[in-house]
Structures are given as C-alpha cells and as structure tokens.
Amino acid sequence: MTERIAVVLLSTGGPDSKKAILPYLYNYYSDPQNLPLPFGFRTMGAFFTALTQRFTTMRETYRRLGFQSPLLQNTKSQAISLERVLNASKTEDVHYRCYVSMVYWHPFSDEVMDEIKTYDADRVILLPMFPQKSLKTTYAMVKDWLITAQEEKLDIKTQVFDEFYHLKGFSAAAGSQISPSMYRVSDKARRAKLEKPRVIFVARYHPPRLKKLGDPYAESVEKTAQLIIEAIGGDHDYRVCYQPAPTLSSTIGPVLDETLQEAADDNIPVLIFPISYAVEDPVTMVMFDQLYAEHAKRFGVPLYERAKAVGNHNDLMVALSEVIIAEDTLIDLEGYDERLKDKLIWDKK
C-alpha cells in the first residue's frame, strides 16, 4: 500500500491586492510574537501599527510591486520543484505531495488542511522556509499549524524539519547565486581600479527581546555566513548585518545602513546577499534592489550589486528531499508544543 506524505512549506504570506495590505498587516501585528502587548491592548495596537505601517516605507514597497507580494508564487515554485525531486527519488510505496501554507494571508493553514484531508495523507512533514530557525518565524509558523490542527481535528502524525542553513545544498545554492554577481561586480571594480567587493550578508530584522530569550537565530546567521564564504572560496571580505526594523519595532545590529556607510568610508564595492531569505519577496526585490541601492549611492558606496535568494535552486531542493526521505533528522511534533510554550506567547495564533 502506498504511503501518502504531505510536505507543507510554511511561510508568512503577503497581500495579493491593494485592499489586502491593511488586513495582512493587521494579521501580522495581531500575532503576539510580532507585537508583544497585553491581550486587552493587542487588537487596538495591531490596528494602529498596521495603519501606521501602511503609510510608511511599506506602502512604497508594495506600490513598486503593483500592490502584490511575490512571496506566494515564489514559494509555490519551490513546492513544485521539491515535489518533483521527491517523487523522482522515492521508493515505489511512497508518494509525496507538497503544499504551501501561510500564516498572515491566504492560503491559511486551515485551507491547506482541507486539501490534505482530501489527499488522505498518512503523514505530514512541516518545512518552514526560513534557513535559520527563530521564535519570530519558524516556531511561530509551527505554533500556528499546531493550534489550527487542533481546531480542525487534523489527527495525522506530523514531523518538522525546522532549519536548513547547515545543509551543504543550501551553501552550494547560495554560492551559485553569489558567484555570477561577484564576477560582474569584481570586473566593474577592476576596471574602476577599486578593491575587491565586500560581501554583505543581510538577515531579517530580529528584536533584541528574542535574543535575550535565547533565540538561536543570530548565532545561526553568523554560522551561515561562514559556511557560504567557505563554499565560494573562503578568502572574501564580508560583513553580517540586519534589515532595519519596521516603524515601532527594533532590531539587533548592525543594520544595513551602518554597514553600507562603513563600505562607503572604506571606498569598497559591495555585494548584497539575503542570507535569511529562501525566496525573493518584497524586502529583497524592493528594499535591497531599489531603496538600498539608492541609499548606497547617497552614502558614497562606489559599486552596489545584489545576488538573488536561493529560491528553488536544484542543490537546495535535492538537499531538502534527502532530509525528508531519510527521516532521521525530522522532529516528531508529539509533545513539541510543550517546548514551544516555554518560549512563545501561546494565547493567540
């Protein structure tokens, strides 16, 4: 009898129209991981913060994308590629089907669970699409799935693979994205008689309060940078920094602005790589490609280039499929929610 395994790629989601921006932002800030207010103030705080974000840089970001996030379609491309690799590598008595589930906008987890029930899956494997695990992303995605599964009575054995930065396939995929951009900017630097480019690894913003809770994210980001540098030769000048936090939020540093100013002071070209982004999204496509290119020029950075995120690069898809098929490093979610409760605010999705 063929075992049916549902592999669910988890991510945050993004608005699919201009009208969806405000409700998407409201859903995002309603999550206590993103806006840690007392329960009685959270609804009002989420609405106020979402309204504020809608009229800041966030609005300009979505305007440049036609008021539609590319995150869902890019994650679906990953799901299609992963499913193809899994079913090409599987034994005859196993069939895999990959789904995409989002937390703050469609398709929500309950919608995906309906599809999984129709598929009649024997097992579910959750795959948060964040290279480094964090309370703000990975664990929050898993928490949403667990709570919804209880509500929807999805009583199926569930496992999770919660980070993949350490896989050789991820470093190889990142290196494959960086190398062509490095060649281009190095050639421009040589012609302009400038120093060899500095690689700037930009991670998602990370609230200091989470680091104080023991969140492993910052340490994992540093390790990721080291692994990628080794994959591309090991002799490159590089820095690790963080995306600036949205209005009313904070992040550990250094932030990208500071790192670009340092490069300008050193008169050195830069190559940006989104180290904690698995696919292209509004941050990479607008903030890194456009807004920060403008900042870099204003700061005086002599050359600015950005390498693409790993996306559905074959090296990554093969590495993830090997982990899923081998099963030995998958985490059984039975009792996993109790460990999450030690770190996460649990009273709301």
Coordinates of C-alpha atoms in Angstrom, one line a residue:
M1 CA 0.0 0.0 0.0
T2 CA 1.3 3.4 -1.0
E3 CA 2.1 5.8 1.9
R4 CA 0.9 9.4 1.2
I5 CA 3.1 12.1 2.7
A6 CA 2.1 15.8 2.7
V7 CA 5.0 18.2 2.8
V8 CA 3.9 21.6 3.8
L9 CA 6.1 24.6 3.1
L10 CA 5.4 27.2 5.7
S11 CA 5.9 31.0 5.4
T12 CA 4.4 34.3 6.5
G13 CA 2.3 35.3 3.4
G14 CA 1.8 38.6 1.8
P15 CA -1.0 40.8 0.4
D16 CA -2.4 39.8 -3.1
S17 CA -4.0 43.2 -3.8
K18 CA -4.1 46.8 -2.6
K19 CA -7.1 46.1 -0.5
A20 CA -5.4 43.2 1.2
I21 CA -2.4 45.3 2.6
L22 CA -4.2 46.6 5.7
P23 CA -5.8 43.3 6.8
Y24 CA -2.5 41.4 6.1
L25 CA -0.6 43.9 8.3
Y26 CA -3.3 43.6 10.9
N27 CA -3.0 39.8 11.0
Y28 CA 0.8 40.2 11.2
Y29 CA 0.7 42.5 14.2
S30 CA -2.1 40.6 15.9
D31 CA 0.5 37.8 16.4
P32 CA 1.9 38.4 19.9
Q33 CA 5.4 37.3 18.6
N34 CA 5.4 40.5 16.5
L35 CA 3.6 42.9 18.8
P36 CA 4.0 41.7 22.4
L37 CA 1.3 43.7 24.1
P38 CA -1.1 42.5 26.8
F39 CA -4.1 40.7 25.4
G40 CA -6.5 43.5 26.0
F41 CA -4.4 46.1 24.1
R42 CA -3.3 43.8 21.2
T43 CA -6.3 44.4 18.9
M44 CA -6.1 48.1 19.2
G45 CA -2.3 48.0 19.0
A46 CA -2.3 45.7 15.9
F47 CA -4.8 48.0 14.1
F48 CA -2.8 51.2 14.9
T49 CA 0.5 49.6 14.0
A50 CA -0.9 48.2 10.7
L51 CA -2.3 51.6 9.8
T52 CA 1.0 53.3 10.6
Q53 CA 2.9 50.7 8.5
R54 CA 0.5 51.2 5.6
F55 CA 1.6 54.8 5.2
T56 CA 5.4 54.3 5.7
T57 CA 8.1 52.6 3.6
M58 CA 5.8 49.5 3.5
R59 CA 3.4 51.4 1.2
E60 CA 6.1 52.4 -1.1
T61 CA 7.4 48.9 -1.2
Y62 CA 4.1 47.4 -2.2
R63 CA 3.4 50.2 -4.6
R64 CA 6.6 49.4 -6.6
L65 CA 5.3 45.8 -6.8
G66 CA 1.9 46.7 -8.1
F67 CA 0.4 46.1 -4.6
Q68 CA 1.0 42.4 -4.8
S69 CA 3.6 40.3 -2.9
P70 CA 5.5 37.7 -5.0
L71 CA 6.1 35.5 -1.9
L72 CA 3.3 33.1 -2.5
Q73 CA 4.1 32.4 -6.2
N74 CA 7.8 32.0 -5.4
T75 CA 7.1 29.6 -2.6
K76 CA 4.7 27.7 -4.8
S77 CA 7.6 27.3 -7.3
Q78 CA 9.7 25.9 -4.5
A79 CA 6.9 23.4 -3.7
I80 CA 6.6 22.3 -7.3
S81 CA 10.3 21.8 -7.6
L82 CA 10.6 19.9 -4.3
E83 CA 7.7 17.6 -5.1
R84 CA 9.2 16.8 -8.5
V85 CA 12.6 15.9 -6.8
L86 CA 10.9 13.9 -4.0
N87 CA 8.8 11.8 -6.3
A88 CA 11.8 11.2 -8.6
S89 CA 13.8 9.9 -5.7
K90 CA 11.2 8.0 -3.7
T91 CA 10.6 4.3 -3.4
E92 CA 7.5 2.8 -5.2
D93 CA 5.5 2.6 -2.0
V94 CA 5.7 6.3 -1.1
H95 CA 4.0 9.3 -2.7
Y96 CA 4.8 13.0 -1.8
R97 CA 2.6 16.0 -2.4
C98 CA 3.8 19.5 -1.5
Y99 CA 1.6 22.3 -0.3
V100 CA 2.2 26.0 0.7
S101 CA 0.7 27.3 3.9
M102 CA 0.8 30.9 5.0
V103 CA 0.2 32.4 8.4
Y104 CA -0.9 36.1 7.8
W105 CA -2.6 35.8 4.5
H106 CA -4.1 33.2 2.1
P107 CA -3.7 30.3 1.8
F108 CA -4.2 30.0 5.6
S109 CA -3.3 26.7 7.4
D110 CA -7.0 25.6 7.7
E111 CA -7.4 25.9 3.9
V112 CA -4.4 23.7 3.4
M113 CA -5.6 21.2 5.9
D114 CA -8.8 20.7 4.0
E115 CA -6.6 19.8 0.9
I116 CA -4.5 17.4 3.0
K117 CA -7.7 15.7 4.2
T118 CA -8.8 15.3 0.6
Y119 CA -5.4 13.9 -0.3
D120 CA -5.9 11.4 2.6
A121 CA -2.3 11.9 3.8
D122 CA -0.8 9.3 6.2
R123 CA 1.8 11.7 7.5
V124 CA 2.6 15.5 7.4
I125 CA 6.0 17.0 7.3
L126 CA 6.3 20.7 8.1
L127 CA 9.0 22.6 6.3
P128 CA 9.3 26.3 7.5
M129 CA 11.0 28.1 4.6
F130 CA 13.5 30.0 6.8
P131 CA 17.1 28.9 6.6
Q132 CA 17.7 29.7 10.3
K133 CA 15.1 28.9 12.9
S134 CA 13.8 31.6 15.1
L135 CA 11.0 32.3 17.6
K136 CA 9.8 35.1 15.3
T137 CA 9.5 32.9 12.2
T138 CA 10.0 29.2 12.3
Y139 CA 8.5 28.5 15.7
A140 CA 5.6 30.9 15.1
M141 CA 4.8 29.1 11.9
V142 CA 4.8 25.7 13.7
K143 CA 2.7 27.1 16.5
D144 CA 0.1 28.4 14.1
W145 CA -0.1 24.9 12.4
L146 CA -0.4 23.1 15.8
I147 CA -3.2 25.3 17.1
T148 CA -5.1 25.1 13.8
A149 CA -4.6 21.3 13.6
Q150 CA -6.3 21.0 17.0
E151 CA -9.2 23.2 15.8
E152 CA -9.6 21.4 12.5
K153 CA -9.1 17.9 14.2
L154 CA -6.3 17.0 11.8
D155 CA -5.2 13.9 13.7
I156 CA -2.2 12.9 11.5
K157 CA 1.3 12.1 12.5
T158 CA 3.3 15.3 12.0
Q159 CA 7.0 16.0 11.9
V160 CA 9.1 19.1 11.2
F161 CA 12.4 20.0 9.7
D162 CA 13.0 23.4 11.3
E163 CA 16.2 24.8 9.7
F164 CA 18.4 24.1 6.7
Y165 CA 21.2 26.6 6.7
H166 CA 23.7 23.9 7.7
L167 CA 23.0 21.7 4.6
K168 CA 25.7 21.6 2.0
G169 CA 23.0 22.1 -0.6
F170 CA 22.0 25.4 0.9
S171 CA 25.6 26.7 0.9
A172 CA 26.1 25.4 -2.6
A173 CA 22.9 27.1 -3.8
A174 CA 23.8 30.4 -2.1
G175 CA 27.3 30.2 -3.7
S176 CA 25.8 29.6 -7.1
Q177 CA 23.7 32.7 -6.7
I178 CA 26.6 34.8 -5.4
S179 CA 29.3 33.8 -7.9
P180 CA 27.9 35.4 -11.1
S181 CA 27.1 38.6 -9.2
M182 CA 30.6 38.5 -7.7
Y183 CA 32.1 38.1 -11.1
R184 CA 30.2 41.1 -12.5
V185 CA 30.9 43.5 -9.6
S186 CA 34.6 42.4 -9.4
D187 CA 35.0 43.1 -13.1
K188 CA 33.5 46.6 -12.7
A189 CA 35.7 47.1 -9.6
R190 CA 38.8 46.1 -11.5
R191 CA 38.0 48.5 -14.4
A192 CA 37.4 51.3 -11.9
K193 CA 40.6 50.4 -10.0
L194 CA 38.7 49.6 -6.8
E195 CA 39.2 47.0 -4.1
K196 CA 37.7 43.5 -4.4
P197 CA 34.0 43.7 -3.4
R198 CA 32.9 43.1 0.2
V199 CA 30.1 40.5 0.6
I200 CA 27.3 41.9 2.9
F201 CA 25.0 39.2 4.2
V202 CA 21.7 40.8 5.2
A203 CA 19.4 38.9 7.6
R204 CA 15.8 39.6 8.6
Y205 CA 15.4 42.1 11.5
H206 CA 15.5 40.4 14.9
P207 CA 14.1 42.0 18.1
P208 CA 16.6 42.2 21.0
R209 CA 14.0 40.7 23.3
L210 CA 14.0 37.4 21.4
K211 CA 17.8 37.2 21.6
K212 CA 17.5 37.7 25.4
L213 CA 15.1 34.7 25.4
G214 CA 17.9 32.5 24.0
D215 CA 16.7 32.6 20.4
P216 CA 19.4 30.8 18.3
Y217 CA 18.8 33.0 15.2
A218 CA 21.7 35.5 15.4
E219 CA 24.3 32.8 16.1
S220 CA 22.9 30.7 13.2
V221 CA 23.1 33.6 10.8
E222 CA 26.8 34.1 11.7
K223 CA 27.5 30.3 11.1
T224 CA 25.6 30.5 7.8
A225 CA 27.8 33.3 6.6
Q226 CA 30.9 31.3 7.4
L227 CA 29.6 28.3 5.5
I228 CA 28.7 30.3 2.4
I229 CA 32.1 32.0 2.4
E230 CA 33.8 28.6 2.6
A231 CA 31.6 27.5 -0.3
I232 CA 32.8 30.4 -2.5
G233 CA 36.4 30.1 -1.7
G234 CA 37.0 31.3 1.8
D235 CA 39.1 34.4 1.0
H236 CA 36.4 37.1 0.8
D237 CA 35.9 40.1 2.9
Y238 CA 32.4 40.0 4.4
R239 CA 30.0 41.5 6.9
V240 CA 26.8 40.3 8.6
C241 CA 24.1 42.8 9.2
Y242 CA 20.3 43.0 9.7
Q243 CA 17.4 44.5 7.8
P244 CA 16.3 47.7 9.5
A245 CA 13.2 47.1 11.7
P246 CA 9.8 48.5 10.6
T247 CA 8.4 51.6 12.3
L248 CA 7.7 51.0 16.1
S249 CA 9.9 47.9 16.1
S250 CA 13.6 47.3 16.9
T251 CA 16.4 45.0 15.9
I252 CA 19.8 43.8 16.9
G253 CA 22.6 45.3 14.8
P254 CA 24.5 46.3 12.9
V255 CA 21.8 47.4 10.4
L256 CA 22.3 47.6 6.7
D257 CA 22.6 51.4 6.7
E258 CA 25.5 51.3 9.0
T259 CA 27.2 48.5 7.0
L260 CA 26.8 50.5 3.8
Q261 CA 28.2 53.6 5.4
E262 CA 31.2 51.6 6.5
A263 CA 31.8 50.4 2.9
A264 CA 31.4 54.0 1.7
D265 CA 34.0 55.1 4.2
D266 CA 36.3 52.3 3.0
N267 CA 35.6 53.2 -0.6
I268 CA 34.9 49.5 -1.3
P269 CA 32.2 47.9 -3.6
V270 CA 29.5 45.7 -2.0
L271 CA 27.7 42.6 -3.0
I272 CA 24.4 42.1 -1.0
F273 CA 23.1 38.6 -0.3
P274 CA 19.8 38.0 1.6
I275 CA 21.1 35.3 4.0
S276 CA 17.9 34.5 5.8
Y277 CA 15.5 34.7 2.8
A278 CA 14.7 31.5 0.9
V279 CA 12.9 33.2 -1.9
E280 CA 12.5 36.7 -3.4
D281 CA 9.9 38.8 -1.6
P282 CA 9.1 42.5 -1.2
V283 CA 12.1 43.1 1.0
T284 CA 14.6 41.6 -1.4
M285 CA 13.0 42.9 -4.6
V286 CA 12.3 46.5 -3.5
M287 CA 14.2 47.3 -0.3
F288 CA 17.5 45.6 -1.3
D289 CA 17.3 46.0 -5.1
Q290 CA 16.0 49.6 -5.2
L291 CA 15.7 51.5 -2.0
Y292 CA 19.1 50.5 -0.5
A293 CA 20.7 50.8 -3.9
E294 CA 19.6 54.5 -3.7
H295 CA 20.9 54.7 -0.1
A296 CA 24.3 53.2 -1.1
K297 CA 24.7 55.8 -3.8
R298 CA 23.8 58.6 -1.4
F299 CA 26.3 57.2 1.2
G300 CA 29.0 57.1 -1.5
V301 CA 29.4 53.3 -2.0
P302 CA 31.3 53.1 -5.3
L303 CA 29.5 49.9 -6.6
Y304 CA 26.4 48.1 -5.4
E305 CA 25.1 44.8 -6.6
R306 CA 22.7 42.2 -5.1
A307 CA 22.7 38.4 -5.5
K308 CA 19.4 36.6 -5.7
A309 CA 18.0 34.4 -2.9
V310 CA 18.4 30.6 -3.3
G311 CA 14.8 30.1 -4.4
N312 CA 14.2 26.7 -6.0
H313 CA 17.8 26.1 -6.9
N314 CA 18.3 22.4 -7.5
D315 CA 21.1 21.9 -4.9
L316 CA 18.8 23.1 -2.2
M317 CA 15.8 21.1 -3.4
V318 CA 17.9 17.9 -3.6
A319 CA 19.3 18.6 -0.1
L320 CA 15.8 19.1 1.4
S321 CA 14.5 16.0 -0.4
E322 CA 17.3 13.9 1.1
V323 CA 16.5 15.0 4.6
I324 CA 12.7 14.3 4.1
I325 CA 13.3 10.9 2.6
A326 CA 15.9 9.8 5.2
E327 CA 13.6 11.0 8.0
D328 CA 16.2 10.5 10.7
T329 CA 16.6 14.3 11.5
L330 CA 12.9 15.1 11.4
I331 CA 11.4 16.2 14.7
D332 CA 8.3 14.4 15.9
L333 CA 5.7 17.1 16.9
E334 CA 4.2 14.9 19.6
G335 CA 4.8 17.0 22.7
Y336 CA 6.7 19.6 20.7
D337 CA 4.0 22.2 21.5
E338 CA 5.0 22.0 25.2
R339 CA 8.6 23.0 24.4
L340 CA 7.2 25.9 22.2
K341 CA 5.1 27.1 25.1
D342 CA 8.3 27.7 27.1
K343 CA 9.3 30.4 24.6
L344 CA 6.2 31.6 22.8
I345 CA 3.2 33.6 23.7
W346 CA 0.6 31.0 23.2
D347 CA -2.8 32.6 23.8
K348 CA -3.4 33.5 20.1
K349 CA -2.2 32.4 16.7

